[in-house]
């Protein structure tokens, strides 16, 4: 019997992950944890329990863990890369002090914990093509610093206290439900909204800037399958490289233009986003995830593009 707390349930990943977890484990067994400035609404609110769970306030997490007999926590509270550069202290407070709070509650109440890492945990000195699972991680962004620390602290709690921590390095995630906010990979979501609205897209990254990406259904499937994986098979824990596709702006533009021939994209480079993107891998090697817990994405660029365009047209009444 699982009792799951999703911290950050109203965010980009949390809003879809919570609903999928409710489908699998029962509506009443998945608690949507939120902060008062981001209350659950609509289906998220109606379909199951919700509670305040603020990572910066350990007691709020402890209260929920005790009340609902939580045994698994998906800790999705974080600031994305571009915002974290403008608010480094806040990024640390949420990402690391917050994680510490979550791990302490997990230690006391015997919870398993999933806290995502990211392609942002790599840096300029990491091999950029087919980036190995175990390699140099010396990021220069605050986002990256918090993600590497997340991996280390999560491993520490596993080896020292036996807390069942597991994680993936998410690539850019593309979805048609809750938009991301302040990430370097956000352009790959924004481009779809511009295309469907019939607007010109202004791309903040240069032609030839490759990054790994993934469609949201695969990201959710990855998080849940890793948490369900047989621990005996896990050689790694925090965190697994995973990817579905790697593309650059001109490649996703062409994929959309194939279905919307009038769509126009122009470039206006954002130097901060470009510098961050240049420091991240072009393509990840995710063979460890495939070997240790049978990771396999369902979507590629073409199937994702078709689905995104169809869903967004319906959502935006186009
Ligand atoms: N999507 C994140 C960002 O761009 C990377 O994990 O910040």
PDB file of C-alpha atoms and ligand atoms in Angstrom:
ATOM      1  CA  UNK A   1       0.000   0.000   0.000  1.00  0.00           C
ATOM      2  CA  UNK A   2       1.503   3.317  -1.030  1.00  0.00           C
ATOM      3  CA  UNK A   3       0.850   6.726   0.493  1.00  0.00           C
ATOM      4  CA  UNK A   4       2.555   9.306  -1.631  1.00  0.00           C
ATOM      5  CA  UNK A   5       3.290  12.983  -1.044  1.00  0.00           C
ATOM      6  CA  UNK A   6       4.102  15.086  -4.095  1.00  0.00           C
ATOM      7  CA  UNK A   7       5.886  18.277  -3.040  1.00  0.00           C
ATOM      8  CA  UNK A   8       5.472  20.942  -5.726  1.00  0.00           C
ATOM      9  CA  UNK A   9       2.293  19.295  -7.018  1.00  0.00           C
ATOM     10  CA  UNK A  10       1.104  22.425  -8.835  1.00  0.00           C
ATOM     11  CA  UNK A  11       4.360  22.899 -10.780  1.00  0.00           C
ATOM     12  CA  UNK A  12       5.397  21.903 -14.291  1.00  0.00           C
ATOM     13  CA  UNK A  13       6.052  18.229 -13.520  1.00  0.00           C
ATOM     14  CA  UNK A  14       4.024  17.879 -10.313  1.00  0.00           C
ATOM     15  CA  UNK A  15       0.693  18.807 -11.845  1.00  0.00           C
ATOM     16  CA  UNK A  16       0.822  15.887 -14.276  1.00  0.00           C
ATOM     17  CA  UNK A  17       2.731  13.455 -12.063  1.00  0.00           C
ATOM     18  CA  UNK A  18       0.186  13.779  -9.231  1.00  0.00           C
ATOM     19  CA  UNK A  19      -2.724  12.870 -11.518  1.00  0.00           C
ATOM     20  CA  UNK A  20      -0.848   9.890 -12.972  1.00  0.00           C
ATOM     21  CA  UNK A  21       0.093   8.640  -9.497  1.00  0.00           C
ATOM     22  CA  UNK A  22      -3.562   8.922  -8.435  1.00  0.00           C
ATOM     23  CA  UNK A  23      -4.581   6.788 -11.427  1.00  0.00           C
ATOM     24  CA  UNK A  24      -2.081   4.109 -10.430  1.00  0.00           C
ATOM     25  CA  UNK A  25      -2.294   4.107  -6.638  1.00  0.00           C
ATOM     26  CA  UNK A  26      -5.780   5.463  -5.952  1.00  0.00           C
ATOM     27  CA  UNK A  27      -6.935   9.075  -5.614  1.00  0.00           C
ATOM     28  CA  UNK A  28      -6.921   9.113  -1.814  1.00  0.00           C
ATOM     29  CA  UNK A  29      -3.381   7.780  -1.554  1.00  0.00           C
ATOM     30  CA  UNK A  30      -1.640  10.659  -3.328  1.00  0.00           C
ATOM     31  CA  UNK A  31      -1.401  14.005  -1.547  1.00  0.00           C
ATOM     32  CA  UNK A  32      -0.850  17.136  -3.609  1.00  0.00           C
ATOM     33  CA  UNK A  33       1.644  19.167  -1.564  1.00  0.00           C
ATOM     34  CA  UNK A  34       1.621  22.885  -2.349  1.00  0.00           C
ATOM     35  CA  UNK A  35       2.687  26.280  -1.045  1.00  0.00           C
ATOM     36  CA  UNK A  36      -0.029  28.890  -0.371  1.00  0.00           C
ATOM     37  CA  UNK A  37       0.998  31.010  -3.399  1.00  0.00           C
ATOM     38  CA  UNK A  38       0.402  28.037  -5.737  1.00  0.00           C
ATOM     39  CA  UNK A  39      -2.806  26.322  -4.613  1.00  0.00           C
ATOM     40  CA  UNK A  40      -4.141  23.312  -6.527  1.00  0.00           C
ATOM     41  CA  UNK A  41      -7.099  23.998  -8.800  1.00  0.00           C
ATOM     42  CA  UNK A  42      -9.455  22.085 -11.086  1.00  0.00           C
ATOM     43  CA  UNK A  43      -8.916  18.346 -11.448  1.00  0.00           C
ATOM     44  CA  UNK A  44      -5.825  18.385  -9.225  1.00  0.00           C
ATOM     45  CA  UNK A  45      -7.827  19.842  -6.364  1.00  0.00           C
ATOM     46  CA  UNK A  46     -10.973  17.813  -6.973  1.00  0.00           C
ATOM     47  CA  UNK A  47      -9.445  14.375  -7.519  1.00  0.00           C
ATOM     48  CA  UNK A  48      -7.710  13.830  -4.175  1.00  0.00           C
ATOM     49  CA  UNK A  49      -6.289  15.211  -0.929  1.00  0.00           C
ATOM     50  CA  UNK A  50      -4.024  18.239  -0.824  1.00  0.00           C
ATOM     51  CA  UNK A  51      -2.001  19.834   1.955  1.00  0.00           C
ATOM     52  CA  UNK A  52       0.521  22.585   2.497  1.00  0.00           C
ATOM     53  CA  UNK A  53       4.015  21.099   2.191  1.00  0.00           C
ATOM     54  CA  UNK A  54       6.669  23.793   2.043  1.00  0.00           C
ATOM     55  CA  UNK A  55      10.214  22.418   1.750  1.00  0.00           C
ATOM     56  CA  UNK A  56      11.583  25.442   3.574  1.00  0.00           C
ATOM     57  CA  UNK A  57       9.409  24.565   6.589  1.00  0.00           C
ATOM     58  CA  UNK A  58      10.298  21.077   7.833  1.00  0.00           C
ATOM     59  CA  UNK A  59       7.359  20.930  10.185  1.00  0.00           C
ATOM     60  CA  UNK A  60       4.856  21.347   7.372  1.00  0.00           C
ATOM     61  CA  UNK A  61       6.269  18.243   5.672  1.00  0.00           C
ATOM     62  CA  UNK A  62       6.403  16.309   8.913  1.00  0.00           C
ATOM     63  CA  UNK A  63       2.755  17.059   9.681  1.00  0.00           C
ATOM     64  CA  UNK A  64       1.656  15.681   6.301  1.00  0.00           C
ATOM     65  CA  UNK A  65       3.950  12.648   6.583  1.00  0.00           C
ATOM     66  CA  UNK A  66       2.470  11.782   9.967  1.00  0.00           C
ATOM     67  CA  UNK A  67      -1.170  12.545   9.161  1.00  0.00           C
ATOM     68  CA  UNK A  68      -1.247  10.589   5.894  1.00  0.00           C
ATOM     69  CA  UNK A  69       1.293   7.872   6.871  1.00  0.00           C
ATOM     70  CA  UNK A  70       3.380   8.845   3.871  1.00  0.00           C
ATOM     71  CA  UNK A  71       5.872   6.235   2.624  1.00  0.00           C
ATOM     72  CA  UNK A  72       7.041   7.881  -0.612  1.00  0.00           C
ATOM     73  CA  UNK A  73       7.889  11.514  -1.346  1.00  0.00           C
ATOM     74  CA  UNK A  74       8.333  13.004  -4.814  1.00  0.00           C
ATOM     75  CA  UNK A  75      10.197  16.211  -4.027  1.00  0.00           C
ATOM     76  CA  UNK A  76       9.778  18.487  -7.040  1.00  0.00           C
ATOM     77  CA  UNK A  77      10.375  21.867  -5.404  1.00  0.00           C
ATOM     78  CA  UNK A  78      13.053  23.808  -7.322  1.00  0.00           C
ATOM     79  CA  UNK A  79      13.852  26.971  -9.251  1.00  0.00           C
ATOM     80  CA  UNK A  80      14.824  26.410 -12.897  1.00  0.00           C
ATOM     81  CA  UNK A  81      18.218  27.436 -14.279  1.00  0.00           C
ATOM     82  CA  UNK A  82      17.661  31.019 -15.480  1.00  0.00           C
ATOM     83  CA  UNK A  83      15.653  32.083 -12.408  1.00  0.00           C
ATOM     84  CA  UNK A  84      18.203  30.424 -10.131  1.00  0.00           C
ATOM     85  CA  UNK A  85      20.931  32.633 -11.633  1.00  0.00           C
ATOM     86  CA  UNK A  86      19.003  35.744 -10.603  1.00  0.00           C
ATOM     87  CA  UNK A  87      18.026  34.345  -7.180  1.00  0.00           C
ATOM     88  CA  UNK A  88      20.928  32.093  -6.114  1.00  0.00           C
ATOM     89  CA  UNK A  89      20.240  32.251  -2.373  1.00  0.00           C
ATOM     90  CA  UNK A  90      16.612  31.274  -2.913  1.00  0.00           C
ATOM     91  CA  UNK A  91      17.661  28.470  -5.290  1.00  0.00           C
ATOM     92  CA  UNK A  92      19.895  27.055  -2.536  1.00  0.00           C
ATOM     93  CA  UNK A  93      17.260  27.505   0.153  1.00  0.00           C
ATOM     94  CA  UNK A  94      14.619  25.615  -1.818  1.00  0.00           C
ATOM     95  CA  UNK A  95      16.900  23.116  -3.540  1.00  0.00           C
ATOM     96  CA  UNK A  96      19.288  22.174  -0.730  1.00  0.00           C
ATOM     97  CA  UNK A  97      17.996  23.391   2.641  1.00  0.00           C
ATOM     98  CA  UNK A  98      14.609  22.158   1.406  1.00  0.00           C
ATOM     99  CA  UNK A  99      16.021  18.795   0.373  1.00  0.00           C
ATOM    100  CA  UNK A 100      17.677  18.454   3.776  1.00  0.00           C
ATOM    101  CA  UNK A 101      14.276  18.951   5.409  1.00  0.00           C
ATOM    102  CA  UNK A 102      12.685  16.358   3.146  1.00  0.00           C
ATOM    103  CA  UNK A 103      15.458  13.827   3.774  1.00  0.00           C
ATOM    104  CA  UNK A 104      15.268  14.315   7.532  1.00  0.00           C
ATOM    105  CA  UNK A 105      11.511  13.681   7.492  1.00  0.00           C
ATOM    106  CA  UNK A 106      12.103  10.667   5.235  1.00  0.00           C
ATOM    107  CA  UNK A 107      14.694   9.291   7.672  1.00  0.00           C
ATOM    108  CA  UNK A 108      12.336   9.659  10.610  1.00  0.00           C
ATOM    109  CA  UNK A 109       9.207   8.300   8.917  1.00  0.00           C
ATOM    110  CA  UNK A 110      10.849   5.692   6.664  1.00  0.00           C
ATOM    111  CA  UNK A 111       9.927   7.281   3.325  1.00  0.00           C
ATOM    112  CA  UNK A 112      11.475   6.674  -0.083  1.00  0.00           C
ATOM    113  CA  UNK A 113      12.431   9.936  -1.834  1.00  0.00           C
ATOM    114  CA  UNK A 114      12.610  10.985  -5.470  1.00  0.00           C
ATOM    115  CA  UNK A 115      14.295  14.377  -6.075  1.00  0.00           C
ATOM    116  CA  UNK A 116      15.104  15.170  -9.706  1.00  0.00           C
ATOM    117  CA  UNK A 117      18.552  16.119 -10.897  1.00  0.00           C
ATOM    118  CA  UNK A 118      19.102  17.559 -14.367  1.00  0.00           C
ATOM    119  CA  UNK A 119      21.304  17.919 -17.426  1.00  0.00           C
ATOM    120  CA  UNK A 120      22.171  21.143 -15.567  1.00  0.00           C
ATOM    121  CA  UNK A 121      24.312  19.096 -13.177  1.00  0.00           C
ATOM    122  CA  UNK A 122      26.949  18.940 -15.939  1.00  0.00           C
ATOM    123  CA  UNK A 123      29.238  21.771 -17.036  1.00  0.00           C
ATOM    124  CA  UNK A 124      31.758  22.962 -19.615  1.00  0.00           C
ATOM    125  CA  UNK A 125      34.337  20.323 -18.693  1.00  0.00           C
ATOM    126  CA  UNK A 126      31.903  17.398 -19.082  1.00  0.00           C
ATOM    127  CA  UNK A 127      32.167  15.442 -22.368  1.00  0.00           C
ATOM    128  CA  UNK A 128      29.259  16.900 -24.366  1.00  0.00           C
ATOM    129  CA  UNK A 129      28.508  14.094 -26.795  1.00  0.00           C
ATOM    130  CA  UNK A 130      27.097  10.836 -25.466  1.00  0.00           C
ATOM    131  CA  UNK A 131      27.771  12.137 -21.928  1.00  0.00           C
ATOM    132  CA  UNK A 132      28.529   9.114 -19.718  1.00  0.00           C
ATOM    133  CA  UNK A 133      26.587   8.257 -16.560  1.00  0.00           C
ATOM    134  CA  UNK A 134      29.676   8.699 -14.383  1.00  0.00           C
ATOM    135  CA  UNK A 135      31.758  11.666 -15.487  1.00  0.00           C
ATOM    136  CA  UNK A 136      32.960  15.155 -14.545  1.00  0.00           C
ATOM    137  CA  UNK A 137      30.267  17.330 -12.955  1.00  0.00           C
ATOM    138  CA  UNK A 138      31.577  20.859 -12.423  1.00  0.00           C
ATOM    139  CA  UNK A 139      28.651  23.163 -13.324  1.00  0.00           C
ATOM    140  CA  UNK A 140      29.078  26.925 -12.980  1.00  0.00           C
ATOM    141  CA  UNK A 141      25.385  27.795 -12.594  1.00  0.00           C
ATOM    142  CA  UNK A 142      23.676  27.889  -9.192  1.00  0.00           C
ATOM    143  CA  UNK A 143      21.055  25.521 -10.630  1.00  0.00           C
ATOM    144  CA  UNK A 144      23.819  23.051 -11.460  1.00  0.00           C
ATOM    145  CA  UNK A 145      25.503  23.493  -8.086  1.00  0.00           C
ATOM    146  CA  UNK A 146      22.234  22.647  -6.330  1.00  0.00           C
ATOM    147  CA  UNK A 147      21.628  19.656  -8.601  1.00  0.00           C
ATOM    148  CA  UNK A 148      25.076  18.110  -8.014  1.00  0.00           C
ATOM    149  CA  UNK A 149      24.583  18.705  -4.289  1.00  0.00           C
ATOM    150  CA  UNK A 150      21.150  17.069  -4.547  1.00  0.00           C
ATOM    151  CA  UNK A 151      22.754  13.968  -6.010  1.00  0.00           C
ATOM    152  CA  UNK A 152      25.474  13.843  -3.339  1.00  0.00           C
ATOM    153  CA  UNK A 153      23.182  14.515  -0.404  1.00  0.00           C
ATOM    154  CA  UNK A 154      20.655  11.958  -1.624  1.00  0.00           C
ATOM    155  CA  UNK A 155      23.391   9.321  -1.965  1.00  0.00           C
ATOM    156  CA  UNK A 156      24.680  10.269   1.488  1.00  0.00           C
ATOM    157  CA  UNK A 157      21.296   9.658   3.094  1.00  0.00           C
ATOM    158  CA  UNK A 158      21.101   6.293   1.333  1.00  0.00           C
ATOM    159  CA  UNK A 159      24.541   5.048   2.389  1.00  0.00           C
ATOM    160  CA  UNK A 160      24.545   6.585   5.863  1.00  0.00           C
ATOM    161  CA  UNK A 161      20.920   6.128   6.926  1.00  0.00           C
ATOM    162  CA  UNK A 162      19.438   3.704   4.404  1.00  0.00           C
ATOM    163  CA  UNK A 163      16.897   6.220   3.088  1.00  0.00           C
ATOM    164  CA  UNK A 164      15.679   4.851  -0.264  1.00  0.00           C
ATOM    165  CA  UNK A 165      16.651   7.840  -2.434  1.00  0.00           C
ATOM    166  CA  UNK A 166      16.464   7.619  -6.235  1.00  0.00           C
ATOM    167  CA  UNK A 167      16.769  10.196  -8.987  1.00  0.00           C
ATOM    168  CA  UNK A 168      17.074  10.910 -12.693  1.00  0.00           C
ATOM    169  CA  UNK A 169      18.846  13.707 -14.547  1.00  0.00           C
ATOM    170  CA  UNK A 170      15.916  15.154 -16.439  1.00  0.00           C
ATOM    171  CA  UNK A 171      16.571  16.751 -19.805  1.00  0.00           C
ATOM    172  CA  UNK A 172      14.375  19.643 -21.027  1.00  0.00           C
ATOM    173  CA  UNK A 173      10.767  18.583 -20.527  1.00  0.00           C
ATOM    174  CA  UNK A 174       8.107  19.473 -23.056  1.00  0.00           C
ATOM    175  CA  UNK A 175       4.459  19.513 -22.082  1.00  0.00           C
ATOM    176  CA  UNK A 176       1.131  21.013 -23.073  1.00  0.00           C
ATOM    177  CA  UNK A 177      -0.303  21.309 -19.557  1.00  0.00           C
ATOM    178  CA  UNK A 178       1.615  23.489 -17.058  1.00  0.00           C
ATOM    179  CA  UNK A 179       4.245  25.729 -18.703  1.00  0.00           C
ATOM    180  CA  UNK A 180       7.786  25.720 -17.279  1.00  0.00           C
ATOM    181  CA  UNK A 181       9.085  28.988 -15.844  1.00  0.00           C
ATOM    182  CA  UNK A 182      12.600  30.340 -16.184  1.00  0.00           C
ATOM    183  CA  UNK A 183      14.445  27.362 -17.667  1.00  0.00           C
ATOM    184  CA  UNK A 184      17.034  27.254 -20.442  1.00  0.00           C
ATOM    185  CA  UNK A 185      15.122  24.553 -22.295  1.00  0.00           C
ATOM    186  CA  UNK A 186      11.781  26.431 -22.139  1.00  0.00           C
ATOM    187  CA  UNK A 187      12.175  27.535 -25.771  1.00  0.00           C
ATOM    188  CA  UNK A 188      11.288  24.001 -26.835  1.00  0.00           C
ATOM    189  CA  UNK A 189       7.857  24.453 -25.198  1.00  0.00           C
ATOM    190  CA  UNK A 190       7.347  28.115 -26.189  1.00  0.00           C
ATOM    191  CA  UNK A 191       7.954  27.306 -29.861  1.00  0.00           C
ATOM    192  CA  UNK A 192       4.837  25.090 -29.916  1.00  0.00           C
ATOM    193  CA  UNK A 193       2.642  27.808 -28.362  1.00  0.00           C
ATOM    194  CA  UNK A 194       3.849  30.348 -30.972  1.00  0.00           C
ATOM    195  CA  UNK A 195       3.243  27.896 -33.817  1.00  0.00           C
ATOM    196  CA  UNK A 196      -0.304  27.075 -32.701  1.00  0.00           C
ATOM    197  CA  UNK A 197      -1.153  30.738 -32.037  1.00  0.00           C
ATOM    198  CA  UNK A 198       0.017  31.573 -35.559  1.00  0.00           C
ATOM    199  CA  UNK A 199       2.774  33.860 -34.220  1.00  0.00           C
ATOM    200  CA  UNK A 200       6.393  34.232 -35.253  1.00  0.00           C
ATOM    201  CA  UNK A 201       8.744  32.508 -32.784  1.00  0.00           C
ATOM    202  CA  UNK A 202      11.781  34.411 -31.539  1.00  0.00           C
ATOM    203  CA  UNK A 203      14.361  31.800 -30.573  1.00  0.00           C
ATOM    204  CA  UNK A 204      16.740  32.756 -27.718  1.00  0.00           C
ATOM    205  CA  UNK A 205      19.351  30.127 -28.640  1.00  0.00           C
ATOM    206  CA  UNK A 206      21.682  29.847 -31.627  1.00  0.00           C
ATOM    207  CA  UNK A 207      21.313  27.403 -34.472  1.00  0.00           C
ATOM    208  CA  UNK A 208      23.273  24.247 -33.645  1.00  0.00           C
ATOM    209  CA  UNK A 209      22.662  24.400 -29.876  1.00  0.00           C
ATOM    210  CA  UNK A 210      21.890  20.777 -29.097  1.00  0.00           C
ATOM    211  CA  UNK A 211      20.304  19.663 -25.808  1.00  0.00           C
ATOM    212  CA  UNK A 212      18.520  16.532 -24.620  1.00  0.00           C
ATOM    213  CA  UNK A 213      14.729  16.743 -24.392  1.00  0.00           C
ATOM    214  CA  UNK A 214      11.792  14.569 -23.374  1.00  0.00           C
ATOM    215  CA  UNK A 215       8.009  14.606 -23.702  1.00  0.00           C
ATOM    216  CA  UNK A 216       6.189  14.836 -20.350  1.00  0.00           C
ATOM    217  CA  UNK A 217       4.528  11.379 -20.506  1.00  0.00           C
ATOM    218  CA  UNK A 218       7.995   9.816 -20.712  1.00  0.00           C
ATOM    219  CA  UNK A 219       9.298  11.995 -17.853  1.00  0.00           C
ATOM    220  CA  UNK A 220       6.446  10.874 -15.618  1.00  0.00           C
ATOM    221  CA  UNK A 221       6.851   7.266 -16.638  1.00  0.00           C
ATOM    222  CA  UNK A 222      10.590   7.537 -15.817  1.00  0.00           C
ATOM    223  CA  UNK A 223      10.030   8.895 -12.312  1.00  0.00           C
ATOM    224  CA  UNK A 224       7.424   6.269 -11.440  1.00  0.00           C
ATOM    225  CA  UNK A 225       9.299   3.318 -12.960  1.00  0.00           C
ATOM    226  CA  UNK A 226      12.502   4.230 -11.149  1.00  0.00           C
ATOM    227  CA  UNK A 227      10.651   4.419  -7.837  1.00  0.00           C
ATOM    228  CA  UNK A 228       9.090   1.024  -8.569  1.00  0.00           C
ATOM    229  CA  UNK A 229      12.353  -0.572  -9.728  1.00  0.00           C
ATOM    230  CA  UNK A 230      13.845  -3.609  -7.994  1.00  0.00           C
ATOM    231  CA  UNK A 231      16.486  -2.145  -5.628  1.00  0.00           C
ATOM    232  CA  UNK A 232      18.663  -5.222  -6.117  1.00  0.00           C
ATOM    233  CA  UNK A 233      19.263  -4.192  -9.729  1.00  0.00           C
ATOM    234  CA  UNK A 234      20.231  -0.586  -8.961  1.00  0.00           C
ATOM    235  CA  UNK A 235      23.967  -0.025  -9.190  1.00  0.00           C
ATOM    236  CA  UNK A 236      23.413   3.728  -9.366  1.00  0.00           C
ATOM    237  CA  UNK A 237      20.841   5.795  -7.497  1.00  0.00           C
ATOM    238  CA  UNK A 238      21.386   9.545  -7.637  1.00  0.00           C
ATOM    239  CA  UNK A 239      21.049  10.204 -10.456  1.00  0.00           C
ATOM    240  CA  UNK A 240      20.460   8.353 -13.742  1.00  0.00           C
ATOM    241  CA  UNK A 241      21.024   9.931 -17.149  1.00  0.00           C
ATOM    242  CA  UNK A 242      17.814   9.641 -19.173  1.00  0.00           C
ATOM    243  CA  UNK A 243      16.899  11.069 -22.551  1.00  0.00           C
ATOM    244  CA  UNK A 244      14.390  10.665 -25.365  1.00  0.00           C
ATOM    245  CA  UNK A 245      15.827  12.905 -28.078  1.00  0.00           C
ATOM    246  CA  UNK A 246      18.472  15.523 -28.732  1.00  0.00           C
ATOM    247  CA  UNK A 247      17.801  18.443 -31.046  1.00  0.00           C
ATOM    248  CA  UNK A 248      18.773  22.032 -31.804  1.00  0.00           C
ATOM    249  CA  UNK A 249      16.427  24.962 -32.581  1.00  0.00           C
ATOM    250  CA  UNK A 250      16.514  24.505 -36.368  1.00  0.00           C
ATOM    251  CA  UNK A 251      15.641  20.812 -35.994  1.00  0.00           C
ATOM    252  CA  UNK A 252      12.547  21.328 -33.851  1.00  0.00           C
ATOM    253  CA  UNK A 253      11.569  24.247 -36.099  1.00  0.00           C
ATOM    254  CA  UNK A 254      11.714  21.952 -39.134  1.00  0.00           C
ATOM    255  CA  UNK A 255       9.703  19.269 -37.298  1.00  0.00           C
ATOM    256  CA  UNK A 256       6.900  21.764 -36.578  1.00  0.00           C
ATOM    257  CA  UNK A 257       7.088  23.425 -39.997  1.00  0.00           C
ATOM    258  CA  UNK A 258       6.471  20.064 -41.636  1.00  0.00           C
ATOM    259  CA  UNK A 259       2.958  20.217 -40.136  1.00  0.00           C
ATOM    260  CA  UNK A 260       2.553  24.030 -40.232  1.00  0.00           C
ATOM    261  CA  UNK A 261       4.293  25.250 -43.398  1.00  0.00           C
ATOM    262  CA  UNK A 262       3.617  28.959 -42.711  1.00  0.00           C
ATOM    263  CA  UNK A 263       5.344  28.939 -39.314  1.00  0.00           C
ATOM    264  CA  UNK A 264       8.265  31.389 -39.040  1.00  0.00           C
ATOM    265  CA  UNK A 265      11.177  31.375 -36.560  1.00  0.00           C
ATOM    266  CA  UNK A 266      13.823  34.067 -36.101  1.00  0.00           C
ATOM    267  CA  UNK A 267      16.820  34.208 -33.786  1.00  0.00           C
ATOM    268  CA  UNK A 268      17.488  36.789 -31.057  1.00  0.00           C
ATOM    269  CA  UNK A 269      20.114  35.293 -28.798  1.00  0.00           C
ATOM    270  CA  UNK A 270      19.803  35.626 -25.032  1.00  0.00           C
ATOM    271  CA  UNK A 271      23.444  35.571 -23.826  1.00  0.00           C
ATOM    272  CA  UNK A 272      22.681  34.045 -20.402  1.00  0.00           C
ATOM    273  CA  UNK A 273      20.541  31.240 -21.818  1.00  0.00           C
ATOM    274  CA  UNK A 274      23.097  30.617 -24.574  1.00  0.00           C
ATOM    275  CA  UNK A 275      25.977  30.366 -22.082  1.00  0.00           C
ATOM    276  CA  UNK A 276      24.007  27.943 -19.918  1.00  0.00           C
ATOM    277  CA  UNK A 277      22.936  25.824 -22.896  1.00  0.00           C
ATOM    278  CA  UNK A 278      26.526  25.730 -24.226  1.00  0.00           C
ATOM    279  CA  UNK A 279      27.733  24.357 -20.897  1.00  0.00           C
ATOM    280  CA  UNK A 280      25.224  21.469 -20.935  1.00  0.00           C
ATOM    281  CA  UNK A 281      25.568  18.168 -22.819  1.00  0.00           C
ATOM    282  CA  UNK A 282      24.483  17.818 -26.446  1.00  0.00           C
ATOM    283  CA  UNK A 283      23.365  14.241 -25.876  1.00  0.00           C
ATOM    284  CA  UNK A 284      23.328  11.899 -22.889  1.00  0.00           C
ATOM    285  CA  UNK A 285      24.236   8.225 -22.730  1.00  0.00           C
ATOM    286  CA  UNK A 286      21.349   6.676 -20.786  1.00  0.00           C
ATOM    287  CA  UNK A 287      22.444   3.037 -21.059  1.00  0.00           C
ATOM    288  CA  UNK A 288      22.740   2.587 -17.260  1.00  0.00           C
ATOM    289  CA  UNK A 289      19.061   3.513 -16.804  1.00  0.00           C
ATOM    290  CA  UNK A 290      18.132   1.124 -19.617  1.00  0.00           C
ATOM    291  CA  UNK A 291      20.150  -1.672 -18.045  1.00  0.00           C
ATOM    292  CA  UNK A 292      19.303  -1.159 -14.359  1.00  0.00           C
ATOM    293  CA  UNK A 293      15.561  -0.425 -14.509  1.00  0.00           C
ATOM    294  CA  UNK A 294      14.535  -0.953 -18.154  1.00  0.00           C
ATOM    295  CA  UNK A 295      14.171   2.753 -19.005  1.00  0.00           C
ATOM    296  CA  UNK A 296      12.832   3.224 -22.529  1.00  0.00           C
ATOM    297  CA  UNK A 297      11.099   6.342 -23.850  1.00  0.00           C
ATOM    298  CA  UNK A 298       7.926   6.043 -25.924  1.00  0.00           C
ATOM    299  CA  UNK A 299       8.106   9.348 -27.817  1.00  0.00           C
ATOM    300  CA  UNK A 300      10.550  10.700 -30.388  1.00  0.00           C
ATOM    301  CA  UNK A 301      10.619  14.175 -31.970  1.00  0.00           C
ATOM    302  CA  UNK A 302       8.051  13.353 -34.660  1.00  0.00           C
ATOM    303  CA  UNK A 303       5.496  11.590 -32.433  1.00  0.00           C
ATOM    304  CA  UNK A 304       5.868  14.264 -29.750  1.00  0.00           C
ATOM    305  CA  UNK A 305       5.419  17.068 -32.284  1.00  0.00           C
ATOM    306  CA  UNK A 306       2.216  15.551 -33.660  1.00  0.00           C
ATOM    307  CA  UNK A 307       0.778  15.061 -30.164  1.00  0.00           C
ATOM    308  CA  UNK A 308       1.840  18.525 -28.903  1.00  0.00           C
ATOM    309  CA  UNK A 309       0.272  20.284 -31.893  1.00  0.00           C
ATOM    310  CA  UNK A 310      -2.957  18.345 -31.570  1.00  0.00           C
ATOM    311  CA  UNK A 311      -3.286  18.912 -27.798  1.00  0.00           C
ATOM    312  CA  UNK A 312      -2.346  22.588 -27.948  1.00  0.00           C
ATOM    313  CA  UNK A 313      -4.794  23.274 -30.795  1.00  0.00           C
ATOM    314  CA  UNK A 314      -7.556  21.839 -28.623  1.00  0.00           C
ATOM    315  CA  UNK A 315      -6.363  23.716 -25.523  1.00  0.00           C
ATOM    316  CA  UNK A 316      -6.056  27.084 -27.294  1.00  0.00           C
ATOM    317  CA  UNK A 317      -9.199  26.576 -29.439  1.00  0.00           C
ATOM    318  CA  UNK A 318      -7.205  26.882 -32.689  1.00  0.00           C
TER     319      UNK A 318
HETATM  320  N1  LIG B   1      14.608  22.416 -17.833  1.00  0.00           N
HETATM  321  C1  LIG B   1      15.679  22.812 -16.968  1.00  0.00           C
HETATM  322  C2  LIG B   1      16.104  24.198 -17.237  1.00  0.00           C
HETATM  323  O1  LIG B   1      16.136  24.552 -18.392  1.00  0.00           O
HETATM  324  C3  LIG B   1      16.866  21.893 -17.123  1.00  0.00           C
HETATM  325  O2  LIG B   1      16.702  20.768 -16.344  1.00  0.00           O
HETATM  326  O3  LIG B   1      16.421  24.915 -16.350  1.00  0.00           O
END
